[in-house]
Amino acid sequence: MSTEIENLKTYDPFAEADEDSGKTKQTQEYIHIRIQQRNGRKTLTTVQGIPSKFDHKKILKVVKKEFACNGTIISDTEMGEVIQLQGDQRTKIKEFLTDKENGLGLDDKTIKVHGF
Amino acid sequence: MSTEEPSLQRRASRKSVAFTDEKLVVDADGSVTMVASPNDDTKETAMSHTPRTPPLSAALGAFTDASSQAPAAAPAEDADGLDLSLLKKKKKKVKAETAEGDDEAAAPAAGEEGIDLSLKKKKKKKVAKDDDDFAKKLEKLNIEGKEGEEGAVAEPEEQEGDWEKGTGIWQHDESKTINYSPLLARFFALLSQKNPDHASTGTRSYKIPPPQCLREGNKKTIFANLAEICKRMKRADEHVTAYLFAELGTSGSVDGSRRLVIKGRFQQKQIENVLRTYIIEYVTCKTCRSPNTELSKGENRLYFITCNSCGSRRSVQAIKTGFSAQVGKRRKNKA
């Protein structure tokens, strides 16, 4: 009887479940690529939800050079770190994210492109 | 099935092109007995699909040493509809062959990139290079080319006939193998004939009136017929507007006559694209593709789509705005 109780103590169902759900959430998390209009013909592209295992700073540096645009990393309280690029870079950044050789080699399905 | 179909279609379209071109080639050569072999071409091509491809992949593995094999494999590619994936390999092969010096063999290998071009090339080469060992190569090429192309060429001739009257290949005592594409064509023709309702539901497109976009001033767009579209889709105006704003990354309001005013310049095409994605995500039933669905709030803040025609029910994601960068002057925001 006492052993059973001990077992119950060692096995904490709630903690385990929480961890599990957290993990599944991370795997299901999408990368959102959005576009925003600025004044005139100008636009902004935001990339939200790049996994934290990648160095955002390095990504930005490479991307800026490749797309010939400026950009910054914005640390949002809710969304985490968001890469923001000048101009409509949606197709380019998607290619970069999915490219296996010169990019991150992410799965195509985890990326969602929004906007018009 | 889905992978098979486009290849078949592509092949079919190629057939007609190859047909005319092949004729020309025959005229130029004169001696080639291409027309005089209407034996078992249909059978050959039908069967050749499966056996030809595996040796091809095998040949590709060892294409460096197999310069004699490569031209044999190339017409096999011609027979199949595998374009994009094989193009690269073909290029490699071409390189290998040119490196070994027999560029004539490259002609059939490149034959798939554009049949007109390659055939022109072939013809030119035939005229230009009549010396060296090209004669032998030409013979070989012609034989192989016949196998690859003529099989496809002879098909439309062979596979003709009316299935309703039972003529040609559709004759009752016909022993030839009927190709897949005419069989499929017959199936769909019969299907639409026998029960038109069934076939029409699959092909009928879902239509909504095109969005009307007006420009208000310089920086705002009016989406005039939102209410009408929402009524057509059976969705709440608010839901559609929320989706529009989230996707376009802007904000807006509804004016007096229920028109939507969106901040920013948007063209009709852009709004149409967003509406299309909305319909895919929130209107059509994923199971039966019917747009006759209802969006309802489920038990725990989840939205569900219930299909009225097949009764399936699925949950959909709530509309999320996501991150929106700060656009415009900062001073305004602070105040």
Short mmCIF file of C-alpha atoms in Angstrom, two decimals:
data_model
loop_
_atom_site.label_atom_id
_atom_site.label_comp_id
_atom_site.label_asym_id
_atom_site.label_seq_id
_atom_site.Cartn_x
_atom_site.Cartn_y
_atom_site.Cartn_z
CA MET A 1 0.00 0.00 0.00
CA SER A 2 2.67 2.41 1.01
CA THR A 3 4.70 1.57 -2.06
CA GLU A 4 1.78 2.49 -4.22
CA ILE A 5 1.52 5.88 -2.64
CA GLU A 6 5.19 6.41 -3.17
CA ASN A 7 4.74 5.50 -6.77
CA LEU A 8 2.03 8.05 -7.09
CA LYS A 9 4.31 10.67 -5.66
CA THR A 10 7.15 9.90 -8.01
CA TYR A 11 4.88 9.95 -10.98
CA ASP A 12 3.37 13.36 -11.26
CA PRO A 13 0.79 13.15 -13.99
CA PHE A 14 0.22 16.85 -14.28
CA ALA A 15 3.81 17.89 -14.72
CA GLU A 16 4.31 15.25 -17.34
CA ALA A 17 1.23 16.26 -19.22
CA ASP A 18 2.22 19.87 -19.17
CA GLU A 19 5.63 19.08 -20.54
CA ASP A 20 4.13 16.92 -23.21
CA SER A 21 1.66 19.50 -24.33
CA GLY A 22 4.40 22.07 -24.39
CA LYS A 23 6.44 19.89 -26.67
CA THR A 24 3.62 19.17 -29.04
CA LYS A 25 2.86 22.83 -29.15
CA GLN A 26 6.39 23.60 -30.17
CA THR A 27 6.33 21.08 -32.97
CA GLN A 28 3.01 22.32 -34.23
CA GLU A 29 4.05 25.90 -34.03
CA TYR A 30 3.93 27.57 -37.39
CA ILE A 31 6.27 30.11 -38.80
CA HIS A 32 4.17 33.01 -39.96
CA ILE A 33 5.32 35.23 -42.74
CA ARG A 34 3.28 38.37 -42.94
CA ILE A 35 3.24 41.51 -44.94
CA GLN A 36 2.26 44.98 -43.89
CA GLN A 37 1.70 48.06 -45.92
CA ARG A 38 3.55 51.19 -45.14
CA ASN A 39 3.13 54.52 -46.74
CA GLY A 40 3.10 54.53 -50.49
CA ARG A 41 4.27 51.40 -52.22
CA LYS A 42 6.42 50.39 -49.31
CA THR A 43 5.89 47.22 -47.37
CA LEU A 44 7.29 45.33 -44.42
CA THR A 45 7.72 41.61 -44.09
CA THR A 46 7.62 40.02 -40.67
CA VAL A 47 8.74 36.51 -39.91
CA GLN A 48 7.40 35.21 -36.66
CA GLY A 49 8.10 31.95 -34.89
CA ILE A 50 11.49 30.87 -36.15
CA PRO A 51 12.61 28.13 -33.76
CA SER A 52 14.95 29.31 -31.03
CA LYS A 53 17.55 26.73 -31.95
CA PHE A 54 18.53 29.04 -34.78
CA ASP A 55 20.51 32.16 -34.18
CA HIS A 56 18.20 34.92 -35.26
CA LYS A 57 20.97 37.44 -35.50
CA LYS A 58 22.91 35.29 -37.92
CA ILE A 59 19.83 34.58 -39.97
CA LEU A 60 19.13 38.26 -40.24
CA LYS A 61 22.65 39.02 -41.26
CA VAL A 62 22.59 36.44 -44.05
CA VAL A 63 19.12 37.36 -45.18
CA LYS A 64 19.85 41.05 -45.31
CA LYS A 65 22.80 40.45 -47.53
CA GLU A 66 21.02 38.00 -49.76
CA PHE A 67 17.84 39.97 -50.29
CA ALA A 68 19.59 43.32 -50.29
CA CYS A 69 17.25 44.82 -47.76
CA ASN A 70 17.45 46.12 -44.27
CA GLY A 71 15.85 44.52 -41.29
CA THR A 72 15.77 44.18 -37.55
CA ILE A 73 14.94 41.76 -34.83
CA ILE A 74 12.09 42.84 -32.63
CA SER A 75 11.59 41.07 -29.34
CA ASP A 76 7.88 41.09 -28.78
CA THR A 77 6.46 40.20 -25.40
CA GLU A 78 3.94 37.73 -26.81
CA MET A 79 5.38 36.55 -30.07
CA GLY A 80 9.01 36.33 -29.06
CA GLU A 81 11.65 37.43 -31.49
CA VAL A 82 10.34 38.59 -34.81
CA ILE A 83 12.48 39.28 -37.83
CA GLN A 84 11.32 42.31 -39.69
CA LEU A 85 12.49 43.03 -43.20
CA GLN A 86 11.95 45.93 -45.50
CA GLY A 87 9.99 45.28 -48.63
CA ASP A 88 8.00 42.31 -49.80
CA GLN A 89 10.36 39.41 -49.11
CA ARG A 90 7.75 36.75 -48.54
CA THR A 91 8.65 34.37 -51.34
CA LYS A 92 12.34 34.88 -50.84
CA ILE A 93 12.25 34.28 -47.13
CA LYS A 94 10.14 31.20 -47.63
CA GLU A 95 12.65 29.82 -50.05
CA PHE A 96 15.39 30.63 -47.61
CA LEU A 97 13.62 28.88 -44.76
CA THR A 98 12.97 25.74 -46.76
CA ASP A 99 16.26 25.60 -48.60
CA LYS A 100 18.30 22.68 -47.37
CA GLU A 101 21.68 23.74 -48.62
CA ASN A 102 21.86 27.46 -48.13
CA GLY A 103 18.95 27.91 -45.77
CA LEU A 104 17.42 26.47 -42.66
CA GLY A 105 15.94 23.41 -44.32
CA LEU A 106 12.64 23.63 -42.51
CA ASP A 107 9.54 21.77 -43.48
CA ASP A 108 7.31 23.48 -45.98
CA LYS A 109 4.23 22.66 -43.95
CA THR A 110 5.33 24.56 -40.91
CA ILE A 111 5.44 27.83 -42.80
CA LYS A 112 2.36 29.92 -43.33
CA VAL A 113 2.44 32.84 -45.67
CA HIS A 114 -0.18 35.46 -44.98
CA GLY A 115 -1.29 38.50 -46.79
CA PHE A 116 -2.53 39.28 -50.23
CA MET B 1 -3.28 8.07 -59.61
CA SER B 2 -2.74 11.74 -59.19
CA THR B 3 0.84 11.40 -60.24
CA GLU B 4 -0.08 9.23 -63.13
CA GLU B 5 -2.64 11.52 -64.62
CA PRO B 6 -0.56 14.58 -65.45
CA SER B 7 2.12 12.43 -66.98
CA LEU B 8 -0.44 10.80 -69.17
CA GLN B 9 -1.81 14.13 -70.20
CA ARG B 10 1.57 15.45 -70.98
CA ARG B 11 2.30 12.41 -72.98
CA ALA B 12 -0.90 12.81 -74.87
CA SER B 13 -0.11 16.37 -75.77
CA ARG B 14 3.33 15.38 -76.86
CA LYS B 15 2.02 12.68 -79.07
CA SER B 16 0.47 15.07 -81.47
CA VAL B 17 3.62 17.13 -81.70
CA ALA B 18 5.81 14.12 -82.14
CA PHE B 19 3.51 12.81 -84.78
CA THR B 20 3.96 15.64 -87.20
CA ASP B 21 7.63 15.96 -86.51
CA GLU B 22 8.30 12.33 -86.95
CA LYS B 23 6.74 12.47 -90.33
CA LEU B 24 9.10 15.22 -91.33
CA VAL B 25 12.07 13.28 -90.14
CA VAL B 26 10.97 10.36 -92.20
CA ASP B 27 10.69 12.54 -95.25
CA ALA B 28 14.15 13.86 -94.77
CA ASP B 29 15.62 10.44 -94.38
CA GLY B 30 13.50 8.79 -96.95
CA SER B 31 14.62 5.31 -96.22
CA VAL B 32 13.25 4.97 -92.73
CA THR B 33 10.42 2.50 -92.54
CA MET B 34 8.51 4.15 -89.82
CA VAL B 35 5.01 3.97 -91.19
CA ALA B 36 5.22 0.37 -92.12
CA SER B 37 5.19 -1.00 -88.62
CA PRO B 38 1.69 -0.84 -87.21
CA ASN B 39 2.10 -4.17 -85.53
CA ASP B 40 1.87 -4.23 -81.77
CA ASP B 41 2.84 -0.72 -80.98
CA THR B 42 0.06 -0.10 -78.57
CA LYS B 43 0.91 -3.15 -76.61
CA GLU B 44 4.53 -2.31 -76.66
CA THR B 45 4.09 1.17 -75.30
CA ALA B 46 1.59 0.12 -72.73
CA MET B 47 3.89 -2.51 -71.43
CA SER B 48 7.06 -0.59 -71.91
CA HIS B 49 6.27 1.89 -69.18
CA THR B 50 7.07 -0.38 -66.35
CA PRO B 51 10.03 -2.28 -67.64
CA ARG B 52 11.70 0.73 -69.13
CA THR B 53 11.93 2.89 -66.10
CA PRO B 54 13.83 0.61 -63.72
CA PRO B 55 16.69 0.05 -66.15
CA LEU B 56 16.73 3.75 -66.64
CA SER B 57 17.38 4.38 -63.00
CA ALA B 58 19.95 1.65 -63.07
CA ALA B 59 21.56 3.24 -66.08
CA LEU B 60 21.56 6.59 -64.37
CA GLY B 61 23.53 5.14 -61.52
CA ALA B 62 26.24 4.06 -63.92
CA PHE B 63 25.87 6.66 -66.59
CA THR B 64 29.49 7.62 -66.61
CA ASP B 65 30.68 4.40 -68.16
CA ALA B 66 27.54 3.68 -70.10
CA SER B 67 27.73 6.00 -73.05
CA SER B 68 26.29 3.33 -75.23
CA GLN B 69 23.56 2.65 -72.73
CA ALA B 70 22.63 6.23 -72.22
CA PRO B 71 21.14 6.89 -75.66
CA ALA B 72 19.16 3.72 -75.25
CA ALA B 73 17.80 4.99 -71.96
CA ALA B 74 16.98 8.42 -73.29
CA PRO B 75 14.15 7.41 -75.62
CA ALA B 76 12.71 5.48 -72.72
CA GLU B 77 12.47 8.78 -70.95
CA ASP B 78 10.78 10.15 -74.00
CA ALA B 79 8.14 7.53 -73.68
CA ASP B 80 7.48 8.43 -70.10
CA GLY B 81 6.16 11.72 -68.94
CA LEU B 82 8.72 12.33 -66.25
CA ASP B 83 9.91 15.78 -67.02
CA LEU B 84 11.15 17.87 -64.18
CA SER B 85 12.84 15.29 -62.09
CA LEU B 86 14.61 13.75 -65.00
CA LEU B 87 15.72 16.91 -66.68
CA LYS B 88 18.61 17.32 -64.35
CA LYS B 89 19.71 13.79 -64.76
CA LYS B 90 19.45 14.15 -68.45
CA LYS B 91 21.65 17.17 -68.39
CA LYS B 92 24.21 15.21 -66.49
CA LYS B 93 24.00 12.51 -69.04
CA VAL B 94 24.44 14.97 -71.83
CA LYS B 95 27.52 16.27 -70.17
CA ALA B 96 28.95 12.82 -69.75
CA GLU B 97 28.34 12.02 -73.34
CA THR B 98 29.74 15.20 -74.70
CA ALA B 99 32.79 14.63 -72.60
CA GLU B 100 33.30 11.36 -74.32
CA GLY B 101 33.05 12.98 -77.67
CA ASP B 102 29.88 11.64 -79.28
CA ASP B 103 27.60 14.62 -79.23
CA GLU B 104 25.25 12.93 -81.63
CA ALA B 105 24.01 10.77 -78.83
CA ALA B 106 23.14 13.90 -76.94
CA ALA B 107 20.40 14.64 -79.38
CA PRO B 108 18.02 11.92 -78.19
CA ALA B 109 19.00 12.57 -74.61
CA ALA B 110 18.02 16.20 -74.89
CA GLY B 111 14.98 15.22 -76.84
CA GLU B 112 12.62 15.85 -74.00
CA GLU B 113 13.35 19.44 -73.16
CA GLY B 114 11.31 20.64 -76.05
CA ILE B 115 10.40 18.30 -78.76
CA ASP B 116 10.38 20.89 -81.51
CA LEU B 117 13.83 22.11 -80.70
CA SER B 118 15.39 18.76 -80.35
CA LEU B 119 13.89 17.46 -83.51
CA LYS B 120 15.12 20.46 -85.39
CA LYS B 121 18.52 19.82 -83.94
CA LYS B 122 18.35 16.25 -85.04
CA LYS B 123 17.47 17.22 -88.53
CA LYS B 124 20.22 19.76 -88.71
CA LYS B 125 22.70 17.30 -87.43
CA LYS B 126 21.60 14.75 -89.90
CA VAL B 127 22.23 17.18 -92.69
CA ALA B 128 25.48 18.48 -91.33
CA LYS B 129 27.22 15.41 -90.05
CA ASP B 130 27.03 12.75 -92.62
CA ASP B 131 30.67 11.81 -92.41
CA ASP B 132 32.43 9.86 -89.63
CA ASP B 133 30.73 7.21 -87.60
CA PHE B 134 27.55 9.17 -87.45
CA ALA B 135 25.92 6.90 -89.98
CA LYS B 136 26.04 4.03 -87.56
CA LYS B 137 24.83 6.20 -84.77
CA LEU B 138 22.05 7.43 -86.96
CA GLU B 139 20.81 3.97 -87.61
CA LYS B 140 20.85 3.14 -83.98
CA LEU B 141 19.21 6.42 -83.19
CA ASN B 142 16.50 5.86 -85.69
CA ILE B 143 15.73 2.43 -84.43
CA GLU B 144 15.61 3.62 -80.87
CA GLY B 145 13.83 6.78 -81.78
CA LYS B 146 11.24 4.70 -83.50
CA GLU B 147 10.75 2.61 -80.45
CA GLY B 148 10.38 5.59 -78.24
CA GLU B 149 8.55 8.06 -80.41
CA GLU B 150 6.75 6.03 -82.93
CA GLY B 151 5.16 3.93 -80.27
CA ALA B 152 3.66 7.10 -78.98
CA VAL B 153 2.94 8.24 -82.50
CA ALA B 154 1.16 5.15 -83.59
CA GLU B 155 -1.01 5.14 -80.51
CA PRO B 156 -3.66 7.61 -81.61
CA GLU B 157 -4.05 5.70 -84.82
CA GLU B 158 -4.28 2.41 -83.11
CA GLN B 159 -6.50 3.48 -80.28
CA GLU B 160 -9.17 5.04 -82.38
CA GLY B 161 -12.69 3.88 -82.49
CA ASP B 162 -16.04 4.72 -81.02
CA TRP B 163 -16.95 2.97 -77.83
CA GLU B 164 -20.60 3.62 -78.31
CA LYS B 165 -20.66 1.93 -81.67
CA GLY B 166 -18.08 -0.63 -80.68
CA THR B 167 -15.67 0.05 -83.48
CA GLY B 168 -11.89 0.11 -83.62
CA ILE B 169 -10.30 -0.95 -80.39
CA TRP B 170 -13.61 -1.12 -78.67
CA GLN B 171 -14.75 -4.03 -80.76
CA HIS B 172 -15.95 -6.93 -78.78
CA ASP B 173 -13.49 -9.45 -80.17
CA GLU B 174 -10.58 -7.03 -80.14
CA SER B 175 -7.62 -8.62 -78.41
CA LYS B 176 -5.36 -5.59 -78.21
CA THR B 177 -4.75 -4.00 -74.88
CA ILE B 178 -6.59 -0.75 -74.57
CA ASN B 179 -4.48 2.03 -73.18
CA TYR B 180 -5.17 3.63 -69.88
CA SER B 181 -6.07 7.09 -71.10
CA PRO B 182 -8.84 6.06 -73.52
CA LEU B 183 -10.21 3.75 -70.87
CA LEU B 184 -10.26 6.59 -68.40
CA ALA B 185 -11.86 8.87 -70.94
CA ARG B 186 -14.54 6.31 -71.58
CA PHE B 187 -15.16 5.90 -67.88
CA PHE B 188 -15.73 9.60 -67.33
CA ALA B 189 -17.82 9.93 -70.45
CA LEU B 190 -20.02 7.07 -69.36
CA LEU B 191 -20.20 8.39 -65.84
CA SER B 192 -21.44 11.77 -66.93
CA GLN B 193 -23.79 10.12 -69.36
CA LYS B 194 -25.37 7.68 -66.95
CA ASN B 195 -25.78 9.96 -63.97
CA PRO B 196 -25.13 13.59 -64.67
CA ASP B 197 -25.75 14.65 -61.08
CA HIS B 198 -22.87 12.68 -59.73
CA ALA B 199 -20.31 14.05 -62.12
CA SER B 200 -21.49 17.61 -61.93
CA THR B 201 -21.11 17.87 -58.16
CA GLY B 202 -17.40 17.19 -58.44
CA THR B 203 -16.72 19.72 -61.13
CA ARG B 204 -19.14 22.48 -60.27
CA SER B 205 -17.23 25.46 -59.05
CA TYR B 206 -18.19 27.52 -56.11
CA LYS B 207 -18.86 31.06 -57.15
CA ILE B 208 -19.08 34.20 -55.16
CA PRO B 209 -19.50 37.64 -56.62
CA PRO B 210 -16.17 39.36 -57.17
CA PRO B 211 -15.27 41.84 -54.46
CA GLN B 212 -15.85 45.43 -55.38
CA CYS B 213 -13.05 47.68 -54.35
CA LEU B 214 -13.19 51.41 -54.32
CA ARG B 215 -10.58 53.84 -53.21
CA GLU B 216 -11.49 56.28 -50.56
CA GLY B 217 -9.05 59.11 -50.61
CA ASN B 218 -5.50 57.99 -50.92
CA LYS B 219 -4.99 55.55 -48.10
CA LYS B 220 -8.23 53.69 -47.65
CA THR B 221 -9.98 51.02 -49.62
CA ILE B 222 -13.68 50.39 -49.54
CA PHE B 223 -14.81 46.85 -49.85
CA ALA B 224 -18.32 47.46 -51.05
CA ASN B 225 -20.04 44.12 -51.37
CA LEU B 226 -18.80 42.42 -48.24
CA ALA B 227 -22.30 41.85 -46.92
CA GLU B 228 -23.37 40.18 -50.12
CA ILE B 229 -20.36 37.90 -50.17
CA CYS B 230 -20.81 36.98 -46.54
CA LYS B 231 -24.43 36.13 -47.19
CA ARG B 232 -23.39 33.96 -50.09
CA MET B 233 -20.83 32.15 -47.94
CA LYS B 234 -23.18 32.01 -44.95
CA ARG B 235 -20.66 33.51 -42.63
CA ALA B 236 -20.87 36.34 -40.18
CA ASP B 237 -19.59 39.67 -41.42
CA GLU B 238 -17.45 40.04 -38.33
CA HIS B 239 -15.69 36.78 -38.90
CA VAL B 240 -14.79 37.64 -42.46
CA THR B 241 -13.64 41.12 -41.56
CA ALA B 242 -11.53 39.80 -38.73
CA TYR B 243 -9.88 37.40 -41.13
CA LEU B 244 -9.32 40.11 -43.70
CA PHE B 245 -7.74 42.42 -41.19
CA ALA B 246 -5.55 39.68 -39.77
CA GLU B 247 -4.33 38.63 -43.16
CA LEU B 248 -3.81 42.07 -44.59
CA GLY B 249 -2.21 43.28 -41.40
CA THR B 250 -4.32 46.38 -41.19
CA SER B 251 -7.37 47.69 -39.47
CA GLY B 252 -10.55 49.31 -40.62
CA SER B 253 -14.18 49.92 -39.93
CA VAL B 254 -17.64 49.43 -41.31
CA ASP B 255 -19.34 52.49 -42.66
CA GLY B 256 -23.01 53.47 -42.73
CA SER B 257 -24.11 51.33 -45.63
CA ARG B 258 -22.39 48.20 -44.31
CA ARG B 259 -19.38 48.68 -46.47
CA LEU B 260 -15.99 47.78 -45.12
CA VAL B 261 -13.36 50.47 -45.02
CA ILE B 262 -9.85 49.03 -44.94
CA LYS B 263 -6.81 51.08 -44.20
CA GLY B 264 -4.22 50.82 -46.89
CA ARG B 265 -4.33 50.43 -50.62
CA PHE B 266 -5.57 47.15 -51.86
CA GLN B 267 -6.52 45.98 -55.28
CA GLN B 268 -9.43 43.79 -56.07
CA LYS B 269 -7.13 40.93 -56.94
CA GLN B 270 -5.45 41.03 -53.58
CA ILE B 271 -8.73 40.96 -51.70
CA GLU B 272 -9.85 38.15 -53.94
CA ASN B 273 -6.81 36.12 -52.99
CA VAL B 274 -7.49 36.58 -49.32
CA LEU B 275 -11.12 35.63 -49.78
CA ARG B 276 -10.02 32.54 -51.60
CA THR B 277 -7.86 31.42 -48.72
CA TYR B 278 -10.72 32.21 -46.38
CA ILE B 279 -13.03 29.99 -48.35
CA ILE B 280 -10.52 27.18 -48.37
CA GLU B 281 -9.96 27.44 -44.67
CA TYR B 282 -13.34 28.34 -43.28
CA VAL B 283 -16.00 27.53 -45.86
CA THR B 284 -15.31 24.39 -47.85
CA CYS B 285 -15.72 21.02 -46.28
CA LYS B 286 -12.43 19.19 -46.29
CA THR B 287 -14.13 15.84 -46.68
CA CYS B 288 -16.51 16.41 -49.56
CA ARG B 289 -15.37 19.87 -50.73
CA SER B 290 -18.88 21.17 -50.56
CA PRO B 291 -19.20 24.82 -49.65
CA ASN B 292 -22.51 24.13 -47.99
CA THR B 293 -21.24 24.36 -44.44
CA GLU B 294 -21.97 26.11 -41.20
CA LEU B 295 -19.57 27.71 -38.80
CA SER B 296 -20.55 27.41 -35.20
CA LYS B 297 -18.97 27.97 -31.85
CA GLY B 298 -18.39 24.68 -30.12
CA GLU B 299 -18.18 23.84 -26.45
CA ASN B 300 -14.92 25.33 -25.37
CA ARG B 301 -14.26 28.41 -27.44
CA LEU B 302 -13.46 26.32 -30.47
CA TYR B 303 -15.01 26.97 -33.83
CA PHE B 304 -16.41 24.06 -35.75
CA ILE B 305 -17.44 23.69 -39.35
CA THR B 306 -20.35 21.37 -39.91
CA CYS B 307 -20.98 20.24 -43.43
CA ASN B 308 -24.59 20.20 -44.49
CA SER B 309 -24.15 17.80 -47.35
CA CYS B 310 -21.99 15.09 -45.84
CA GLY B 311 -22.42 15.80 -42.14
CA SER B 312 -18.76 15.89 -41.26
CA ARG B 313 -17.55 18.19 -38.56
CA ARG B 314 -14.12 19.65 -38.11
CA SER B 315 -12.57 22.27 -35.94
CA VAL B 316 -10.95 25.32 -37.41
CA GLN B 317 -8.38 27.64 -36.02
CA ALA B 318 -9.43 30.85 -34.46
CA ILE B 319 -8.34 33.94 -36.32
CA LYS B 320 -5.12 35.26 -34.92
CA THR B 321 -3.70 38.61 -35.74
CA GLY B 322 -0.14 37.74 -34.90
CA PHE B 323 2.66 40.20 -34.71
CA SER B 324 2.12 43.50 -36.37
CA ALA B 325 4.97 45.84 -36.76
CA GLN B 326 4.62 49.42 -35.85
CA VAL B 327 3.95 51.45 -38.93
CA GLY B 328 3.76 55.19 -39.02
CA LYS B 329 4.89 57.78 -36.63
CA ARG B 330 5.81 56.75 -33.16
CA ARG B 331 4.88 60.02 -31.60
CA LYS B 332 1.26 59.52 -32.52
CA ASN B 333 1.18 56.16 -30.83
CA LYS B 334 2.57 57.48 -27.60
CA ALA B 335 0.07 60.21 -27.21
#
